[in-house]
Coordinates of C-alpha atoms in Angstrom, one line a residue:
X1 CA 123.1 121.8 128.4
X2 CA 120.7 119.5 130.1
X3 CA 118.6 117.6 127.8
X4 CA 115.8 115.1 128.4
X5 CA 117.0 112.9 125.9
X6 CA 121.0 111.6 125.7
X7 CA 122.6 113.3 123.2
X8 CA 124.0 109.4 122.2
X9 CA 120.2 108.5 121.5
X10 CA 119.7 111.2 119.9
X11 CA 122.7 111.4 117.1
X12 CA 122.6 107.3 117.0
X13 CA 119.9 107.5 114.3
X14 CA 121.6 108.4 110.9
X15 CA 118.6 110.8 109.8
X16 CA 118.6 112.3 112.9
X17 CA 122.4 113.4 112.6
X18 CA 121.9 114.2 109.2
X19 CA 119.0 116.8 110.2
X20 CA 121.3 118.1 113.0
X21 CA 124.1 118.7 110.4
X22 CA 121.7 120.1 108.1
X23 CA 120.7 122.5 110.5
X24 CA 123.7 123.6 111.7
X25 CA 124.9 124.1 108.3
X26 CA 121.8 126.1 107.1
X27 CA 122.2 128.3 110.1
X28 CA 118.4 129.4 109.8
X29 CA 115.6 128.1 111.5
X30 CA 113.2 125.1 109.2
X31 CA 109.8 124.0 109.7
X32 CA 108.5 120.4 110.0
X33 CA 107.7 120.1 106.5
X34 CA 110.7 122.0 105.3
X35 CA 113.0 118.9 106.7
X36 CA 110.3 116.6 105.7
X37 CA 111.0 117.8 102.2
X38 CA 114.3 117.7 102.3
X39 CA 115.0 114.4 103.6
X40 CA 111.8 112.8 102.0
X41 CA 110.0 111.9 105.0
X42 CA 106.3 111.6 106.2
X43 CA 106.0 115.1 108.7
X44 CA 105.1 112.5 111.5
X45 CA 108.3 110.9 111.2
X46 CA 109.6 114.7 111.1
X47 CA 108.9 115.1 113.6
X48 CA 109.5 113.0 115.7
X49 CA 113.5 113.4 114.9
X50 CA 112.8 117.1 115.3
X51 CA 111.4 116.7 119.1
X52 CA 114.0 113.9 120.1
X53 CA 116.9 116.5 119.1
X54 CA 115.0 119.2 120.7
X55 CA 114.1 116.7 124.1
X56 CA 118.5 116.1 123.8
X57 CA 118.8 120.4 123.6
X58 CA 120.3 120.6 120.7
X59 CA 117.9 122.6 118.9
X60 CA 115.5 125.4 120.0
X61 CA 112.1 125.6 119.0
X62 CA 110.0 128.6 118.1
X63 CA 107.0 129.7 116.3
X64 CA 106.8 131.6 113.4
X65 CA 103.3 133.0 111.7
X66 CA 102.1 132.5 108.4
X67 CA 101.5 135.7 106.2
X68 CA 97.3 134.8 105.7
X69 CA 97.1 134.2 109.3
X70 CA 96.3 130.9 111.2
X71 CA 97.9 128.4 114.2
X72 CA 101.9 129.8 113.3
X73 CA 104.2 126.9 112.2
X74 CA 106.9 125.8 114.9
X75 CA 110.0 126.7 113.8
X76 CA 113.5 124.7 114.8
X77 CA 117.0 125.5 115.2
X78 CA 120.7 124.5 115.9
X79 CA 121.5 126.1 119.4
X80 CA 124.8 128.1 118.7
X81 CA 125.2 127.6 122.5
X82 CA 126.5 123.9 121.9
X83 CA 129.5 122.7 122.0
X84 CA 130.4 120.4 119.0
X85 CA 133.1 119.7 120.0
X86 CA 131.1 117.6 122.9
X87 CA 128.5 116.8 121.4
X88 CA 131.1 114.2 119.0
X89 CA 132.6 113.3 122.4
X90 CA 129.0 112.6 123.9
X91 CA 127.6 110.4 120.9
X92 CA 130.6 108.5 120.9
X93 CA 130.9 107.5 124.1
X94 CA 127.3 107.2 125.0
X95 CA 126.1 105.2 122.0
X96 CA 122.8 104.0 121.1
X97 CA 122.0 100.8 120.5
X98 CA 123.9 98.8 123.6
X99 CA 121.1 97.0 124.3
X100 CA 120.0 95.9 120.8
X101 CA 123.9 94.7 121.2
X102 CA 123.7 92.8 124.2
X103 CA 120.3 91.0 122.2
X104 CA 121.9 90.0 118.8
X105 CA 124.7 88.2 121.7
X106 CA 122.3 86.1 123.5
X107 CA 120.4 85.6 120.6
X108 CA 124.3 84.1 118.6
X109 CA 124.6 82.0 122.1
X110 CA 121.4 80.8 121.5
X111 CA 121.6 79.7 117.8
X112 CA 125.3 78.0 118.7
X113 CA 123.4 75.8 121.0
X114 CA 120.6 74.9 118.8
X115 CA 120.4 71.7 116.5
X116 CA 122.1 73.0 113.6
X117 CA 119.3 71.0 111.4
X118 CA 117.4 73.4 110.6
X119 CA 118.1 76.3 107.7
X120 CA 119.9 79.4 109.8
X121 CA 117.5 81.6 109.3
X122 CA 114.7 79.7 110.4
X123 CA 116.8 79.3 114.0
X124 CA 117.3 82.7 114.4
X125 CA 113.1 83.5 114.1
X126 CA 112.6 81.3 116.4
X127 CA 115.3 82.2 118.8
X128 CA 113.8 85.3 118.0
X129 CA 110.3 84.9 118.7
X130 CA 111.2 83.1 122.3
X131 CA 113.0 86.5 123.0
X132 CA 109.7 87.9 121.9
X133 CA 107.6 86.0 124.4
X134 CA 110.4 86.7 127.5
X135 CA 110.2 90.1 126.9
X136 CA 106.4 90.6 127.5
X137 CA 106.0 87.3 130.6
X138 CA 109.0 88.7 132.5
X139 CA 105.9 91.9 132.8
X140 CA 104.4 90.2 135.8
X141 CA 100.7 91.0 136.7
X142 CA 99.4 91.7 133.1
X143 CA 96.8 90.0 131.4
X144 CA 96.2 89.1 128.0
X145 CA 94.8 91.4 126.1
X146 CA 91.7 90.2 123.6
X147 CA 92.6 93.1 120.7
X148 CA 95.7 94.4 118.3
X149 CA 95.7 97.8 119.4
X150 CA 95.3 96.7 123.2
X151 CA 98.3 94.5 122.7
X152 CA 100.4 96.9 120.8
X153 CA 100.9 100.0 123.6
X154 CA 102.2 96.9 126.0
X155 CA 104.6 95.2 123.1
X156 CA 106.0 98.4 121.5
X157 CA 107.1 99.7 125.0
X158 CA 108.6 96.4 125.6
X159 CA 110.6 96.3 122.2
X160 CA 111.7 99.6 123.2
X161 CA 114.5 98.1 125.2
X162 CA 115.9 97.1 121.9
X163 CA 114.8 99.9 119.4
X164 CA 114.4 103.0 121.3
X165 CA 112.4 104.3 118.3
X166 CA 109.9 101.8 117.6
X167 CA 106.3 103.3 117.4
X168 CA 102.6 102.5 116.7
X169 CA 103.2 104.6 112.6
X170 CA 99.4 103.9 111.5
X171 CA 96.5 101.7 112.3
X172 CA 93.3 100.7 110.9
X173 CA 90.1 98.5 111.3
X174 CA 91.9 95.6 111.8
X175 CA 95.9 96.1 111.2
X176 CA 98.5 98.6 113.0
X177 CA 102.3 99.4 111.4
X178 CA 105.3 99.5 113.2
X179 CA 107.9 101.3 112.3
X180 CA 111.7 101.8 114.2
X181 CA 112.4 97.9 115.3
X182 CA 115.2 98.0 112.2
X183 CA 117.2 99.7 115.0
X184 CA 117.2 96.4 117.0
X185 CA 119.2 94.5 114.2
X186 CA 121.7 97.1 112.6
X187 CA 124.8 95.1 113.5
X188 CA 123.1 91.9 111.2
X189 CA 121.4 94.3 109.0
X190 CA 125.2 95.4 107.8
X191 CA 125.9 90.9 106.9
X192 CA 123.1 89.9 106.0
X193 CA 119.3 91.6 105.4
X194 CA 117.5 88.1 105.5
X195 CA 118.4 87.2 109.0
X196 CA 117.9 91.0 109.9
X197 CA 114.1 90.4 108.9
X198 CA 113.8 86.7 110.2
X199 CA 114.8 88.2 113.6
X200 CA 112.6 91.5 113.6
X201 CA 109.7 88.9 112.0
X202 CA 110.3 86.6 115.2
X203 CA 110.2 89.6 117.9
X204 CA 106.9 91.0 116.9
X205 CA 105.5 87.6 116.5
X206 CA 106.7 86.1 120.1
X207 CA 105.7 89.9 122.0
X208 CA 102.3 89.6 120.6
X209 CA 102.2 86.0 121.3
X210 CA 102.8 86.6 124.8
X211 CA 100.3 89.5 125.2
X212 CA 97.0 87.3 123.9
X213 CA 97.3 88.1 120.6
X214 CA 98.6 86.2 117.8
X215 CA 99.3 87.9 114.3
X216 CA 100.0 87.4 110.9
X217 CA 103.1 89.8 109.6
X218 CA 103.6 91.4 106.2
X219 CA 106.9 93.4 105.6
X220 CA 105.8 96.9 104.0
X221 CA 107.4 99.7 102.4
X222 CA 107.1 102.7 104.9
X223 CA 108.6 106.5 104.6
X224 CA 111.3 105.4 107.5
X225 CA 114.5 104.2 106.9
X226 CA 114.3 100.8 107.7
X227 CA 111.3 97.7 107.2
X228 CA 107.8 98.5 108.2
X229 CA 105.5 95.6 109.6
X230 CA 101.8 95.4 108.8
X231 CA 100.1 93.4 111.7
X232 CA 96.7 91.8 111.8
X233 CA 95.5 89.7 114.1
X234 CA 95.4 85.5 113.1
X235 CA 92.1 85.6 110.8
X236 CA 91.7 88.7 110.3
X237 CA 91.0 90.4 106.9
X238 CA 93.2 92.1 104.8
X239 CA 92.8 96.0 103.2
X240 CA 91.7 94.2 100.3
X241 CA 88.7 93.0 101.1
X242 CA 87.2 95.6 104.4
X243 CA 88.4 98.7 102.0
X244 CA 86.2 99.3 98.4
X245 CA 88.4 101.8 96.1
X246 CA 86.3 104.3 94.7
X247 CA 88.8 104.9 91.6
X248 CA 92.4 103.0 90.8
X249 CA 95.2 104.7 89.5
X250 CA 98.3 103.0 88.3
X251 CA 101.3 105.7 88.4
X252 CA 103.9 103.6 87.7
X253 CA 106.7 104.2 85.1
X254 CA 105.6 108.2 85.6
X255 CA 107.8 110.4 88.1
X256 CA 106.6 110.5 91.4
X257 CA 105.4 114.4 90.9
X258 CA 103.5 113.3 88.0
X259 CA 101.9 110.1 89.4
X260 CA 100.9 112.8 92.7
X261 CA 99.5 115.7 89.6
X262 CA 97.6 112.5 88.3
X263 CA 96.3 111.7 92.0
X264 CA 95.0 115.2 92.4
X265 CA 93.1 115.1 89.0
X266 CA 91.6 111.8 89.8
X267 CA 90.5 112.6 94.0
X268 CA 88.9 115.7 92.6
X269 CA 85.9 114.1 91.2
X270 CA 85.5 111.8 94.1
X271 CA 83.2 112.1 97.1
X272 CA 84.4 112.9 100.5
X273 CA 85.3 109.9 102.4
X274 CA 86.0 107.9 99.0
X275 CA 88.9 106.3 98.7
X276 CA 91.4 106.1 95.6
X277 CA 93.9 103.5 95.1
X278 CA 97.3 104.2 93.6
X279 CA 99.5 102.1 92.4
X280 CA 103.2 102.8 92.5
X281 CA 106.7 102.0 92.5
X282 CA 109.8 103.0 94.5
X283 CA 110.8 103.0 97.9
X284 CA 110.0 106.9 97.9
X285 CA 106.9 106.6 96.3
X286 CA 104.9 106.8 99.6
X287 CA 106.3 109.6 101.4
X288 CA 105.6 111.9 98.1
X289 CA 102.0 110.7 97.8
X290 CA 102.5 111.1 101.9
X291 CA 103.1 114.7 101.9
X292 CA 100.6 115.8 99.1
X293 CA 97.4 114.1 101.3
X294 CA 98.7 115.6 104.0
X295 CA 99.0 119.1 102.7
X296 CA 95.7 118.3 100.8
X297 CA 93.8 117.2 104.1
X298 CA 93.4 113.8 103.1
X299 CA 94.2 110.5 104.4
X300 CA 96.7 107.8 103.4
X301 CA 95.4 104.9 105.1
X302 CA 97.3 101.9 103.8
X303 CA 100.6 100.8 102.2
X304 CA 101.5 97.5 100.8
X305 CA 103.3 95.2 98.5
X306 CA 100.8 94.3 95.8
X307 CA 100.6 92.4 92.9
X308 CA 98.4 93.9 89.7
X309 CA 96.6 90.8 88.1
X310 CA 98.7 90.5 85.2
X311 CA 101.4 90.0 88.1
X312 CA 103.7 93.3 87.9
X313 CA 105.1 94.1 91.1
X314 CA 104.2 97.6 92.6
X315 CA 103.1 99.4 96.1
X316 CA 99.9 99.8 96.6
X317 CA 98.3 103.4 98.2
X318 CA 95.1 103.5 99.6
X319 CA 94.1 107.4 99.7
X320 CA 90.8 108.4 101.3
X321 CA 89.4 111.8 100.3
X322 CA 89.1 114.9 103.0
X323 CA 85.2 114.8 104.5
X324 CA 83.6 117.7 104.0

């Protein structure tokens, strides 16, 4: 079994092993959004575990067509031609992650020889963002780049030496999300989650540095395990004020499937290209509105910490209607 992806990478993401082991255990072959569902995941992200454990040959990949006709759905399942047995062997002794390892050391050498003035965490960002700025100026022969999304294909494939899974997750006039540099600060994630974000905070903000862009950074609620980032570049404007809602909705204190039934009820008497805005609360809350404006051809363009203005807490969904 030759794969084009370790089978270590592959198993060292928690979903990903748990959709492996789901699969075997199912013995039957699941579409995308059948292991979206269950694990409560955007498809995109789906997919993206479904491909990596494909890429690593662990699962085989079909097609299978829909009873009212149309493109068939591709269809995945566990090989029985693997070797478990192995495949334990392999992930333990090609783990992911040595890298991100090998970081988190330099960056403890470097916060042992700092002045220890300053609070911890505030070291460790900026330890953080230097590591940030190496990363992209050891690329010799690049310029700087004058826009986010320019900046973003060279800083993402940079931080990849640290989180193998860090993508581009959405974009928009003026912002992008990132999604997968969690990866990069498991081991402090485990001790402490406010040095976990101070470094991933630094990171993003020293690689974009570096590549001609500065930004301003916004931790967001995404369907991935793990923090999101919002990015926009210094001065730009937030979603608030480029983005007009048509309607508001406030679904909080309903259950998620009926804060999505209201959704449906209120997009309906919208015009195509509108844009509803939902307000909700949970960390799953925006892989279930996810899934239905998926299925429903619309678009789920933003999600963000908000504020309502009597000052409840909730996560703000910015749904923009299928065009005609």
């Amino acid at each position: 079994m030759s794969g084009q992806v370790s089978i270590g990478r592959a198993l060292g993401s928690t979903t990903r092993a748990g959709i492996y082991d789901h699969l075997r255990q199912v013995d039957d072959a699941l579409t995308v959004r059948d292991v979206a569902a269950t694990f409560d995941l955007h498809p995109n992200v789906a997919r993206t575990h479904l491909g990596l454990l494909a890429d690593a040959g662990l699962l085989s990949v079909g097609q299978r067509k829909h009873p009212g006709g149309g493109r068939p759905a591709r269809i995945y399942r566990a090989r029985a031609d693997v070797d478990n047995n192995q495949v334990a062997i392999d992930s333990a002794v090609q783990p992911a992650g040595g890298a991100a390892a090998a970081l988190m050391v330099r960056l403890l050498v470097d916060l042992l020889d700092s002045p220890g003035g300053a609070p911890l965490v505030a070291r460790a960002h900026q330890a953080a963002r230097e590591e940030g700025r190496q990363l992209i100026t050891s690329s010799a022969g690049r310029t700087p780049h004058r826009r986010l999304t320019e900046a973003s294909d060279r800083t993402v494939t940079a931080l990849r030496a640290y989180a193998p899974e860090i993508r581009v997750s959405g974009s928009g006039v003026d912002w992008i999300e990132v999604d997968g540099l969690s990866d990069a600060v498991t081991l402090v994630e485990r001790k402490d989650p406010v040095l976990a974000e101070s470094i991933e905070r630094g990171l993003l903000a020293g690689a974009f540095e570096a590549a001609g862009v500065p930004i301003e950074l916004s931790a967001t609620v995404g369907a991935r395990q793990g923090r999101s980032w919002r990015l926009r570049a210094s001065g730009a404007r937030g979603p608030r004020s480029t983005v007009v809602a048509a309607a508001s909705l406030d679904a909080r204190g309903q259950s998620r499937d009926a804060g999505v039934v209201e959704a449906m009820r209120t997009i309906t008497d919208l015009e195509p290209g509108d844009v509803l805005e939902v307000l909700a609360e949970g960390p799953g809350s925006p892989a279930v509105f996810a899934r239905w404006a998926d299925r429903a051809g619309h678009a789920l363009i933003a999600v963000e910490r908000a504020q309502d203005p009597g000052g409840r807490p909730a996560i703000r969904l910015l749904i923009e209607k299928a065009r005609a």
